[in-house]
Each structure stands twice: as C-alpha cells, then as structure tokens.
Short mmCIF file of C-alpha atoms and ligand atoms in Angstrom, two decimals:
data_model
loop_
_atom_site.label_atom_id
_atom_site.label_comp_id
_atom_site.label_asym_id
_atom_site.label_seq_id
_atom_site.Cartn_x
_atom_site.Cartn_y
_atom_site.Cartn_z
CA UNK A 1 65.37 -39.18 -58.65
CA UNK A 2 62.23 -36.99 -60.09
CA UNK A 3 63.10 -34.96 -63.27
CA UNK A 4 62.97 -30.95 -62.77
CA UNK A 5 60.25 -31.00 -64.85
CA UNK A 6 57.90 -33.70 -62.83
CA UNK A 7 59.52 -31.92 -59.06
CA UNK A 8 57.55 -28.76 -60.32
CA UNK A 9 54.34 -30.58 -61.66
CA UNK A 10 53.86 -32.57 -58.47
CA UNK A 11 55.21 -29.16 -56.50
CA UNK A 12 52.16 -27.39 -58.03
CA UNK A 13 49.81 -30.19 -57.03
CA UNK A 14 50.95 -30.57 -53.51
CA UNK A 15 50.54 -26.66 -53.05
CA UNK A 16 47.16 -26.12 -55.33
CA UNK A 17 45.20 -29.20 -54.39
CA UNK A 18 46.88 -30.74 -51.63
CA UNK A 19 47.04 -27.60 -49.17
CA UNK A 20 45.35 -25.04 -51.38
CA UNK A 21 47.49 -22.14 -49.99
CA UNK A 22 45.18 -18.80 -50.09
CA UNK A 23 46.48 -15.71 -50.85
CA UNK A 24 48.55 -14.21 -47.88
CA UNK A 25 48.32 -17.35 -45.45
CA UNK A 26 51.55 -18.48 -44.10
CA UNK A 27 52.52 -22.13 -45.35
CA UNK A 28 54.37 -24.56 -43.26
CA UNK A 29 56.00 -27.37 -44.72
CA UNK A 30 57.41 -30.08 -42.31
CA UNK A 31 60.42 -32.35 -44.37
CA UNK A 32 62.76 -34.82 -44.12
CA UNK A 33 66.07 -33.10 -45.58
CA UNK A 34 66.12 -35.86 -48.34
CA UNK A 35 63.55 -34.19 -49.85
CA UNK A 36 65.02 -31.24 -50.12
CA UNK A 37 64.65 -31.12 -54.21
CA UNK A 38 60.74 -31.00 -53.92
CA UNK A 39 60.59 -28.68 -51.07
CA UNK A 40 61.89 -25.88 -52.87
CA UNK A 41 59.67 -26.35 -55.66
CA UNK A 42 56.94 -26.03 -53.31
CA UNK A 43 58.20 -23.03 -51.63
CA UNK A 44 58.69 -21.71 -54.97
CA UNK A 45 55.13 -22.38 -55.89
CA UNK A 46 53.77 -21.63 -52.46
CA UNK A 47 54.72 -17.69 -52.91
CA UNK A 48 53.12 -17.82 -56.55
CA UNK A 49 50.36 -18.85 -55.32
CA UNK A 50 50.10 -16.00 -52.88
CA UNK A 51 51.86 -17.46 -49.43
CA UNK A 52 52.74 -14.57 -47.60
CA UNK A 53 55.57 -16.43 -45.87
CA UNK A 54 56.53 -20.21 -46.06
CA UNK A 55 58.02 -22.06 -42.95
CA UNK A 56 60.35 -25.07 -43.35
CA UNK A 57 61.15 -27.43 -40.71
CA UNK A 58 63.10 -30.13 -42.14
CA UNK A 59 64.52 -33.13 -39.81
CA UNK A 60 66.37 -36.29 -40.59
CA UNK A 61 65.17 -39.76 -39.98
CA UNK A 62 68.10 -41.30 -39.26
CA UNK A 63 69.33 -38.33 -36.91
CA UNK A 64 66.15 -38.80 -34.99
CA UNK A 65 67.47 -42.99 -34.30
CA UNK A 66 70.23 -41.82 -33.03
CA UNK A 67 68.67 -39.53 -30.69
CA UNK A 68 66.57 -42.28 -29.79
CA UNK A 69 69.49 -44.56 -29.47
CA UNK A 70 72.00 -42.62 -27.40
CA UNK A 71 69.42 -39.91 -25.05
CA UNK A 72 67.85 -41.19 -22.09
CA UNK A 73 64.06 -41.41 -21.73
CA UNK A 74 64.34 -38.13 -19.44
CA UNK A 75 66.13 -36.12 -22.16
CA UNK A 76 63.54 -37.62 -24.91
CA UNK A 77 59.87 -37.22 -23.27
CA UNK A 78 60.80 -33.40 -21.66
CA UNK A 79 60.04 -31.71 -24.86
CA UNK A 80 60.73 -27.80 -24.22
CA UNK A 81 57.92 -24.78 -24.20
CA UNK A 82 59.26 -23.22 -26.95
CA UNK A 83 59.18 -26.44 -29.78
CA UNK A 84 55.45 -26.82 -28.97
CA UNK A 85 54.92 -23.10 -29.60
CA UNK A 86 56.89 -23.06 -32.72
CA UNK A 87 54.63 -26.05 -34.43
CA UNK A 88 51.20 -24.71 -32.70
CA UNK A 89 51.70 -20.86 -33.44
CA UNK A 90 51.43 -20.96 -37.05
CA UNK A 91 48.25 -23.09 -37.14
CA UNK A 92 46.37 -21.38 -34.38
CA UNK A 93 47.02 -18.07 -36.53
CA UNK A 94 45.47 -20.26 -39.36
CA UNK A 95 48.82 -21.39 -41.50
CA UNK A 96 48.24 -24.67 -43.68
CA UNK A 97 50.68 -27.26 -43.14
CA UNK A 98 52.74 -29.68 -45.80
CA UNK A 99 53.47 -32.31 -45.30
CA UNK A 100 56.00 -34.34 -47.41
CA UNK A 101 57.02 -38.13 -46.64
CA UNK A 102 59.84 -40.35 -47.63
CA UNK A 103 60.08 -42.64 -44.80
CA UNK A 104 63.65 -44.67 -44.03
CA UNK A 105 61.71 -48.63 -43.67
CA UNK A 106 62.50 -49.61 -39.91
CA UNK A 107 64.77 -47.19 -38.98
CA UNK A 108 63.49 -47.58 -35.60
CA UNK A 109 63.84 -51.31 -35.94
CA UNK A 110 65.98 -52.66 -32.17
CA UNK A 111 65.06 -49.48 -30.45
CA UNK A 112 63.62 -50.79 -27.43
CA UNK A 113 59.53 -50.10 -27.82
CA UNK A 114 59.09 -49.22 -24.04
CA UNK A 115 60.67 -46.41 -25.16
CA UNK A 116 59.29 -45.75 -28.43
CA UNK A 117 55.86 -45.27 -26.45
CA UNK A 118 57.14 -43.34 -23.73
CA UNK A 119 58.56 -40.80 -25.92
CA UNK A 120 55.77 -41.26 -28.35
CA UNK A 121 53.10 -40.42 -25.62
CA UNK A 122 55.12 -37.80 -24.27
CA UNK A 123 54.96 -36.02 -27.85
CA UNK A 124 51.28 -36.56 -28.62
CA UNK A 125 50.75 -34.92 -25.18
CA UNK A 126 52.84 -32.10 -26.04
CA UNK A 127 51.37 -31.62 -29.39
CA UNK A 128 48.12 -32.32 -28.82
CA UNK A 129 47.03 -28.66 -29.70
CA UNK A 130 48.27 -28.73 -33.31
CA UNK A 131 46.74 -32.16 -34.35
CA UNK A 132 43.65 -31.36 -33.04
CA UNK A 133 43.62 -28.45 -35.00
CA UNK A 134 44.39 -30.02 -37.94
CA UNK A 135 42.14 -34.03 -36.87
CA UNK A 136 39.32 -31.43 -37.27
CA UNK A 137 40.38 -29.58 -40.08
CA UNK A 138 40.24 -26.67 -39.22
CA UNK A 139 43.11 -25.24 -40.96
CA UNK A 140 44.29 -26.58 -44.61
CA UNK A 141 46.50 -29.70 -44.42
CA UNK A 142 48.05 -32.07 -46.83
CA UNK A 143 50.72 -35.11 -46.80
CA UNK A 144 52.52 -36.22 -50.10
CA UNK A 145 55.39 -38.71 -50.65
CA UNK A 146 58.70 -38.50 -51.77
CA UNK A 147 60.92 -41.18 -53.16
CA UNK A 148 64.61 -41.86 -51.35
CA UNK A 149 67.06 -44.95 -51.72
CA UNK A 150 66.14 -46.79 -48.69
CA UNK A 151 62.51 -46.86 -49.05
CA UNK A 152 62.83 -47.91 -53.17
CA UNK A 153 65.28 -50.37 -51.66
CA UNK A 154 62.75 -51.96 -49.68
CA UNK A 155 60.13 -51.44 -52.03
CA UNK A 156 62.61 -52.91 -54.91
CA UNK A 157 64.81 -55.28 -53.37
CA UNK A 158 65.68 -56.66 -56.62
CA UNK A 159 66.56 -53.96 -58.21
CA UNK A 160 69.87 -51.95 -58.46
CA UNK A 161 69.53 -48.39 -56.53
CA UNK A 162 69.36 -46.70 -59.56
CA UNK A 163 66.05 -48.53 -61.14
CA UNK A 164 64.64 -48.85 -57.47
CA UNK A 165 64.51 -45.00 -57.02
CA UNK A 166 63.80 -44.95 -60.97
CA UNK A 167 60.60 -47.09 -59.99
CA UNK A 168 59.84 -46.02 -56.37
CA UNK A 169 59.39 -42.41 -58.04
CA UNK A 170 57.15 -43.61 -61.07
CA UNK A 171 54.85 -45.75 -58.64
CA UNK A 172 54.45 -42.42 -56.64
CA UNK A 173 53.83 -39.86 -59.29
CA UNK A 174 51.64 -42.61 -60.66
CA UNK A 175 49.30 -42.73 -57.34
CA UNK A 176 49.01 -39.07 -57.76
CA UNK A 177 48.62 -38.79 -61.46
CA UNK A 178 51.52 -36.34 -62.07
CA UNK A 179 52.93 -37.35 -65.71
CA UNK A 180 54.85 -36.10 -68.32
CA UNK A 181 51.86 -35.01 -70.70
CA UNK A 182 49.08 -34.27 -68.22
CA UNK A 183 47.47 -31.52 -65.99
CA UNK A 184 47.55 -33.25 -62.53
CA UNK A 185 45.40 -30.55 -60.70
CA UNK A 186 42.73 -31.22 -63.24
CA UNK A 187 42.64 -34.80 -62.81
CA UNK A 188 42.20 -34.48 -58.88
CA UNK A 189 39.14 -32.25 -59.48
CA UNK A 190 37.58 -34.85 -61.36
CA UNK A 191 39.25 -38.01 -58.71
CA UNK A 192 37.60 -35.89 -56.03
CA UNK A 193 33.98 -36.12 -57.58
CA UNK A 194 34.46 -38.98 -58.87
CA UNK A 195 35.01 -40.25 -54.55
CA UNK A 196 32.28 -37.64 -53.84
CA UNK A 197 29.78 -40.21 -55.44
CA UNK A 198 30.39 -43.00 -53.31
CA UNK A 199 30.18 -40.48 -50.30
CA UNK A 200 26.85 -39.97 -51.63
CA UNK A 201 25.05 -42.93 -51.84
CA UNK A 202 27.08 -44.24 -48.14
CA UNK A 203 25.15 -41.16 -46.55
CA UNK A 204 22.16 -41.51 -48.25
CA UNK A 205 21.66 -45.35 -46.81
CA UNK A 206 22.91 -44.21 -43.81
CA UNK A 207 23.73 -47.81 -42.70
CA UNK A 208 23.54 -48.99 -39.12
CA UNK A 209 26.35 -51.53 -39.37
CA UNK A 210 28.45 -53.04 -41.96
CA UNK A 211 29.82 -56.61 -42.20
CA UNK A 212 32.76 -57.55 -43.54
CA UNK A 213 33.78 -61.33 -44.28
CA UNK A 214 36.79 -62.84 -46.65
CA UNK A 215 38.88 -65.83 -46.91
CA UNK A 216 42.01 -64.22 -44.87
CA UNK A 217 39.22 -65.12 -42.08
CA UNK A 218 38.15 -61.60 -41.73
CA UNK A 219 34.03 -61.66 -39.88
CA UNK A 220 33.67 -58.25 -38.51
CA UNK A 221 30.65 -56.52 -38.03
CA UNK A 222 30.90 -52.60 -37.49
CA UNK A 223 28.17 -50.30 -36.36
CA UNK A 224 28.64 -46.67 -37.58
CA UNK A 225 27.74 -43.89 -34.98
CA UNK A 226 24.35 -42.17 -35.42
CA UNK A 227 24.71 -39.45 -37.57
CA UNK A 228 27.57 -40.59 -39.39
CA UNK A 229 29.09 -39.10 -42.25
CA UNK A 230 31.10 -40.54 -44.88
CA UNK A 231 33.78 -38.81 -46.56
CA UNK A 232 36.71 -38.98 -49.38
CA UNK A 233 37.88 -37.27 -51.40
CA UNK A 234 38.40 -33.30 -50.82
CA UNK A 235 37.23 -31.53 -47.76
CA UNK A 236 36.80 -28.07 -46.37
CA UNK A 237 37.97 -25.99 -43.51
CA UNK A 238 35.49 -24.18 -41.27
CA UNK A 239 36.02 -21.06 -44.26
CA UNK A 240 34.99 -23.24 -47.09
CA UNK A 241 38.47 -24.04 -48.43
CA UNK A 242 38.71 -27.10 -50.04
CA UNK A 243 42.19 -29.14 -49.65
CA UNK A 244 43.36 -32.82 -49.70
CA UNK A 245 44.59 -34.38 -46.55
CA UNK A 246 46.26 -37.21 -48.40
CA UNK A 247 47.68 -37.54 -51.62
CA UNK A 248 47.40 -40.07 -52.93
CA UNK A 249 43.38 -41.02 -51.63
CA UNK A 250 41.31 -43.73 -53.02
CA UNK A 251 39.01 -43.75 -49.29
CA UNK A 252 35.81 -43.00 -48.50
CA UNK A 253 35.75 -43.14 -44.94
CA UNK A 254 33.32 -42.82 -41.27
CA UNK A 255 32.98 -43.05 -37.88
CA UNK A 256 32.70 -46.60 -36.46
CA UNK A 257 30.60 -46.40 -33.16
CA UNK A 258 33.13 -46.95 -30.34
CA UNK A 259 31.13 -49.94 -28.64
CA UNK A 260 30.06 -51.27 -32.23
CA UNK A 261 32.68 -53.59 -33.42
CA UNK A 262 32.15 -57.46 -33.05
CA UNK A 263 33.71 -60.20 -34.29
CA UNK A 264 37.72 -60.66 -36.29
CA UNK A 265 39.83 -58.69 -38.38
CA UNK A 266 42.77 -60.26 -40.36
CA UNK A 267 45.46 -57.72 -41.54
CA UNK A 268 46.06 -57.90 -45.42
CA UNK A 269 49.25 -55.54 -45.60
CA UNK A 270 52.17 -55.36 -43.29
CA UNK A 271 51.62 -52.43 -40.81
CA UNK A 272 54.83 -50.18 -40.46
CA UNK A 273 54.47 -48.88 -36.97
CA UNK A 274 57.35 -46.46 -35.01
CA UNK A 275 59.37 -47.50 -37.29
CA UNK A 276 59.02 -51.12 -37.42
CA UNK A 277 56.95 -53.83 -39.38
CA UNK A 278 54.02 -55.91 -38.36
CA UNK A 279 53.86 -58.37 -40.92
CA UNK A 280 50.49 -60.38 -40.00
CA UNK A 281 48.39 -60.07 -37.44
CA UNK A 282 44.50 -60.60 -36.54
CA UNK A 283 42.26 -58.91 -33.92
CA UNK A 284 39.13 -59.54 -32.39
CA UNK A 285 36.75 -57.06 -31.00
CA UNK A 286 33.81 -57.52 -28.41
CA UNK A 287 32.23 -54.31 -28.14
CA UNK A 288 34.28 -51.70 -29.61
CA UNK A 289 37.26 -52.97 -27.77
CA UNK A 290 40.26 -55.26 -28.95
CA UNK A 291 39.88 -58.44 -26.65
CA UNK A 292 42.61 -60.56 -28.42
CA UNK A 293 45.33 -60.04 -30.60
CA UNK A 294 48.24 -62.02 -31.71
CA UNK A 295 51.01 -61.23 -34.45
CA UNK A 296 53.25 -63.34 -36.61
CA UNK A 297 55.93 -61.32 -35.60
CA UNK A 298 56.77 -57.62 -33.27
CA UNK A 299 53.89 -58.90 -31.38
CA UNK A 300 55.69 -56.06 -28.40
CA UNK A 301 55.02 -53.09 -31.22
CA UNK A 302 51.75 -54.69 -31.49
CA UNK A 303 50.97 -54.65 -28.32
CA UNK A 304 52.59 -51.07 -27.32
CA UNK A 305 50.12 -49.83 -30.08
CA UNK A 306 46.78 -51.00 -28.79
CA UNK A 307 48.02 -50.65 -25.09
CA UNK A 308 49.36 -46.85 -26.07
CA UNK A 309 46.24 -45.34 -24.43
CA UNK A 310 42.53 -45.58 -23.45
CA UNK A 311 41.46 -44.96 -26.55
CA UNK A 312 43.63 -46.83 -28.55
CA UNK A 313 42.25 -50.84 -28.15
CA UNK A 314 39.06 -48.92 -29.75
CA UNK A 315 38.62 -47.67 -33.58
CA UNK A 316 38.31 -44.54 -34.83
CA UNK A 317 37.71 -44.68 -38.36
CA UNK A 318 36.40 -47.63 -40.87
CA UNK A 319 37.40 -46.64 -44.63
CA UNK A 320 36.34 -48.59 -48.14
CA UNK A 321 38.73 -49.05 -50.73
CA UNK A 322 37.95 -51.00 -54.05
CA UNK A 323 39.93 -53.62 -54.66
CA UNK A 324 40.65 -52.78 -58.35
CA UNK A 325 41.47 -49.24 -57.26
CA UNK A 326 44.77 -47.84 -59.19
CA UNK A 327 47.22 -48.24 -55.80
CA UNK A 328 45.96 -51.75 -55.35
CA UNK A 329 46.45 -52.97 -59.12
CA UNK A 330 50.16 -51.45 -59.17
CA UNK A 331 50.47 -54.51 -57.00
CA UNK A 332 53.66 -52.41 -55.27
CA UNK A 333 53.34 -52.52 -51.63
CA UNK A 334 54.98 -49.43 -50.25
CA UNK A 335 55.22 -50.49 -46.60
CA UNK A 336 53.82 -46.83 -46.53
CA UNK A 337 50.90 -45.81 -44.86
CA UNK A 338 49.50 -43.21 -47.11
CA UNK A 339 50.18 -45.51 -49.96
CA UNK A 340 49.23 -49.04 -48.74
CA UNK A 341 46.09 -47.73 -47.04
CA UNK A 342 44.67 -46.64 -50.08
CA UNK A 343 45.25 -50.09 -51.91
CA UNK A 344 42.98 -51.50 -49.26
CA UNK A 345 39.84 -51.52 -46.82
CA UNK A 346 41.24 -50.11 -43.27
CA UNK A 347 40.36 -49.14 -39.49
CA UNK A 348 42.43 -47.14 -37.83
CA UNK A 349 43.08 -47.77 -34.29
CA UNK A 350 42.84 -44.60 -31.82
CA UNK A 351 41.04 -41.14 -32.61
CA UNK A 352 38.29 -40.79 -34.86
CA UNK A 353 37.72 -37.41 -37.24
CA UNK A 354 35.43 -35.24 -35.59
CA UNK A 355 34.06 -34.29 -39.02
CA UNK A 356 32.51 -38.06 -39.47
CA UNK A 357 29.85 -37.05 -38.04
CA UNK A 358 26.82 -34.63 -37.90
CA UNK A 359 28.04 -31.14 -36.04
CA UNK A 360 31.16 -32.84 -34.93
CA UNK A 361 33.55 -30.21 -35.64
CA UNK A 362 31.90 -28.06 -33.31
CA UNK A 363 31.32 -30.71 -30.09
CA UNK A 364 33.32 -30.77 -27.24
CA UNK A 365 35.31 -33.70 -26.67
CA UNK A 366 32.65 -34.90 -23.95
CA UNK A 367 29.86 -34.59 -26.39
CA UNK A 368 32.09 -36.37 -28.96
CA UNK A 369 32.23 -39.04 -25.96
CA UNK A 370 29.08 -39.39 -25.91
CA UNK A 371 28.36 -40.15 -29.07
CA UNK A 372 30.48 -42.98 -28.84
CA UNK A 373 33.38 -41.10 -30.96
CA UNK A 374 36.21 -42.58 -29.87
CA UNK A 375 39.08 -40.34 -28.35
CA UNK A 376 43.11 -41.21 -28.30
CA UNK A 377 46.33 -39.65 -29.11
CA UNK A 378 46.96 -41.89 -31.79
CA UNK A 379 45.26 -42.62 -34.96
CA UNK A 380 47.21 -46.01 -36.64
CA UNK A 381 45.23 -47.51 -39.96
CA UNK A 382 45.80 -51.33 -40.59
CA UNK A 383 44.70 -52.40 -43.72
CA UNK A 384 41.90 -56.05 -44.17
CA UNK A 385 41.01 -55.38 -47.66
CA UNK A 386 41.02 -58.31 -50.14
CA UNK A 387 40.14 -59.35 -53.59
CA UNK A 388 36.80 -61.63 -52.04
CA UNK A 389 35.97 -58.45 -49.72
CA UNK A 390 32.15 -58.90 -49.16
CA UNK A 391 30.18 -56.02 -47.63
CA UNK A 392 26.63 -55.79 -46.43
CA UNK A 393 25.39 -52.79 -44.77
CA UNK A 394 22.12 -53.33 -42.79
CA UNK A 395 19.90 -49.95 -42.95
CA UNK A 396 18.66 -48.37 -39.61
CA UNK A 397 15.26 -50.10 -40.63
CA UNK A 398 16.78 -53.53 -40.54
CA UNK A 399 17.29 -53.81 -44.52
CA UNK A 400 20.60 -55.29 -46.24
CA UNK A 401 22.45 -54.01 -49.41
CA UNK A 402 25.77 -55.57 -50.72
CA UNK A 403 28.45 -52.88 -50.69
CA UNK A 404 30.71 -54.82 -52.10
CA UNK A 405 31.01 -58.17 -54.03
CA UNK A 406 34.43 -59.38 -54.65
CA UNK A 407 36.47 -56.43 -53.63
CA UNK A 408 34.41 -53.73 -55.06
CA UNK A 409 31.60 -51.62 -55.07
CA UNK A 410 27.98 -53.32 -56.56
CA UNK A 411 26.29 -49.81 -55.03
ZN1 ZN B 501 41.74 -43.85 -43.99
ZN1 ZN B 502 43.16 -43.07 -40.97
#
C-alpha cells in the first residue's frame, strides 16, 4: 500500500485542490472501506483546513454483490425516504463531497443486467436531486483513486500481489503528481493553466463541428451546441470556488449538440460498465442518436446502457485528450474510468454538463432541451482516442483548422 508519508501528501491534495473545503463547510466523503487508510488522512486534513464537520459514508463493493445477488428486485429499487435525505441534505445546505475510488474489476460480472438497470434506474431516480446539484456544480466536488489488491491484480496480472499494489499505487500517485520530493498542490495550479490554454483557443474558434477519423475506423462528425463552452481543468461553483471534479484530468471538454452526431465511433479502451467489461465495441450515430451498435463481447451491458433511458442513445459530452498526455504514455490501462478516460479522446453517453454552455447553469431543464443539451440519468464516457487521431473543426463561417494531427494538438 501508500506510505504514511505519500497517504498525507495525496490527503492534502484531494482536500485543497480536489474539493477545496472552505472554512466552516461541512465535507462529505463517500468510501469504499478499503480505503480506509486515506480517508482518515483526509478527515484529518479536512478539519485543518477549516471543515466544520466531515461526514463519512463508507460501503463495500463486494457487500453491495451480494445484495445484488441474494435481494429481490422489489427489496433493491424501493430505496427508503430517509437514505435520499441523508445524501441530498448535506449538499443542498452547500457541503462539498469526496469522493474516493478503488473499484473491485467486475464485481458485478453474472449479475443478471435486467437487474443491474432496474435497480440502477431506480437509484438515479431517487438521487436525482444530489447529482444535479453537483452535474452543475453547484457545490464543490471531487473524485480521486485509491489502490486495492483486486484492481492492481487486474491491472498487474503478472505480477505477485505485493508488486501489483506496489505498482497500481505508483501509477496513481503518478497521474496525480503526488511524489516523494514534490509539492503536489503546486503542480495542479500550474496543470490547471496549463488545460486552461487549450480551453482558450477551443472557445475562441468556437467551432461548429468537429471531425474525427483514425485507423480503428473511427469517421464521426460532431456538431457542438451554439454557445458552447469548453472546459478542463479547474472550475468554480456559483460562489467562485475553484475545485477539481476529477483527479487525475488531462480533458478539455463541451457540449456536443444532441441532433449533431453523424457517422462511426470505434472504442479504443475497454469500457467497465455496472461492473462489467466491454472490451470492443463501435457505434454509429444518425442525428444525435445511436442507430447501430454491436460489441465483441457483453453486447446485453451494451445494450442496457444505451437503452437505460431517453436520453441515453444520445451524447452528452465530447472531450480531447492528447495522445502523448502523461496517463496515456504510462501505457497502464486501469480499466478505470477516471483513469482511462484521461489517456484518451471520449463521449460520454447520457447527460451533458449544464456548464458547457453559455448561461447553462442557470436554464431550466426545458431551456437546456431546447438547446439541444441532452438530458439522462446517466452520464457513461467511452473512450476513441488513438495515436493517428485527426481532428478538424469547421468554424461557424465554414472555415477548417486541424485540431489535432497524429494524436495531438497542432492548435
Ligand atoms: Zn470527460
Ligand atoms: Zn464524462
């Protein structure tokens, strides 16, 4: 596992520049109980920083399976008053919320995926309140990994458990930039301009569409709502406090317009979905919508993913991510999320951020529908990036620019 002293360095950055606790603002921190090591350092480091109270609700991965395994759909999707109230409550008040990861690979793997959605619907219903809140930011929120034995196993299959934590650990503090000898909170100030760049130059084209073609047999064109606006890096909550959703990031990231999307997509990375893996897949889109789709394997989790709702055959976010960024030259694929997505170019399927676009934070969720901002209780990213990644953005005026040339930025 993490040393002491590295647990209190990456502590400090989860708390400082992931959620940015203010003084006297309650922090919540939502855990596995493997994790248990680095969520005391963060309490610890929440109440320097000022927290006037820090909430922990840890749960167990594998606890949760059986639950899965052994209730009845009934028992599963009737998800009491008083659970909602105890996750909402805090954030309504205005409490930032921790998150801290260290998924067990496929532990939903045989659970029948009727089910999965059933129960997985029923809890996006019941929570909808508290990830709206945080979708549009308007409290401070942050998720950070963790290493545990399963996931290094996965990760490391070669590897005794011992040098697959050893290295499952390293390959996360590396993402983040917490080392022996350095001042990680420093370094993300600088990452975060550094993102805030690119951000800059995406508004200032303010592109009509991008297309994206490689040799996986990617050809997608995607039109970005009007108004768009890119972002990456660290954001800001109605107040003005600046936090960082996900550490590590390497995205800069907009709204696709929901009827914009034409042509193929050809996954890169395997997608780890309710708790199982999608190894390869390909979509096509007419019109915003996924017409086709076909997977080399799970095509059922697949398919209860784009069929979970209305809004979830249409995008919600397009994100860039250099091919030679750090994540992607580690050449480690986490079967992660918050890790693999930032090794590569993504879309997420299901809910866009209101904040990618102009005044969107303050629309209603018809005027977001009218925009063409698409709306869904899911948000899933799949990841197309590639080292021959070829972007060209065509400008509202009917201009193009390459974006990117061989995996990376040329802007
Ligand atoms: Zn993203
Ligand atoms: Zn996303």
């Amino acid at each position: 596992m993490l040393s002491k002293t590295i647990i209190e360095k990456y502590a400090k950055l989860a708390v400082r520049s992931g959620v940015n606790v203010q003084p006297s603002q309650t922090m919540v921190i939502n855990a596995p109980v493997n994790t248990r090591d680095m969520v005391e350092a963060c309490v610890k480091e929440g109440y320097i920083a000022g927290a006037k109270e820090v909430i922990v609700n840890f749960y167990d991965e594998k606890i949760n399976r059986m639950h899965y395994e052994y209730q009845g759909v009934d028992t599963l999707t009737s998800i009491p008053e008083y659970l909602v109230e105890q996750k909402v409550a805090p954030l309504r008040n205005g409490a930032c919320v921790l998150h801290i990861i260290s998924e067990i690979p496929e532990v939903m793997a045989g659970i029948d995926s009727n089910k999965l959605q059933e129960v997985g619907i029923a809890r996006q219903k019941a929570f909808r309140e508290s990830s709206e809140i945080t979708m549009a930011s308007k409290v401070q929120w942050s998720i950070v990994g963790y290493p545990n034995r399963d996931w290094a196993r996965k990760v490391f299959p070669n590897d005794t458990d011992e040098v697959a934590i050893k290295k499952l650990g390293d390959a996360i503090c590396n993402s983040v930039q917490v080392l022996e000898d350095n001042d990680p909170v420093a370094f993300w100030q600088e990452h975060d301009e550094a993102l805030r760049k690119y951000v800059n130059i995406l508004n200032n084209y303010n592109f009509k569409s991008l297309h994206f073609t490689n040799g996986e047999g990617t050809d997608l064109v995607v039109e970005l709502v009007n108004d768009h606006i890119w972002a990456g890096g660290d954001e800001a909550t109605p107040e003005g406090v600046m936090f960082n959703a996900n550490m590590p990031t390497e995205e800069v990231f907009t709204m696709p317009y929901k009827y914009g999307l034409n042509g193929k997509v050809v996954s890169t990375k395997p997608l780890s979905y309710n708790g199982s893996l999608i190894s390869k897949f390909e979509l096509t889109f007419k019109d915003g919508k996924v017409v086709t789709y076909k997977a080399e394997d799970n095509q059922d989790v697949l398919q209860s993913l784009i069929e979970f709702d209305e809004g979830s055959c249409y995008t919600g976010e397009i994100a860039l991510v250099p091919y030679h960024s750090p994540i992607s030259m580690s050449n480690i694929l986490f079967y992660n999320t918050l890790y693999d997505e930032n090794a590569s170019c993504h879309i997420a399927l299901g809910r866009a951020y209101p904040m990618n676009v102009k005044n969107g934070t303050t629309m209603s969720q018809e005027e977001l529908d009218n925009i063409g901002s698409n709306n869904s209780m899911t948000h899933v990213d799949f990841m197309f990036g590639s080292k021959d990644m070829e972007i060209v953005g065509t400008t509202q005026t009917g201009e193009t620019v390459q974006v990117f040339a061989n995996g990376d930025f040329v802007i």
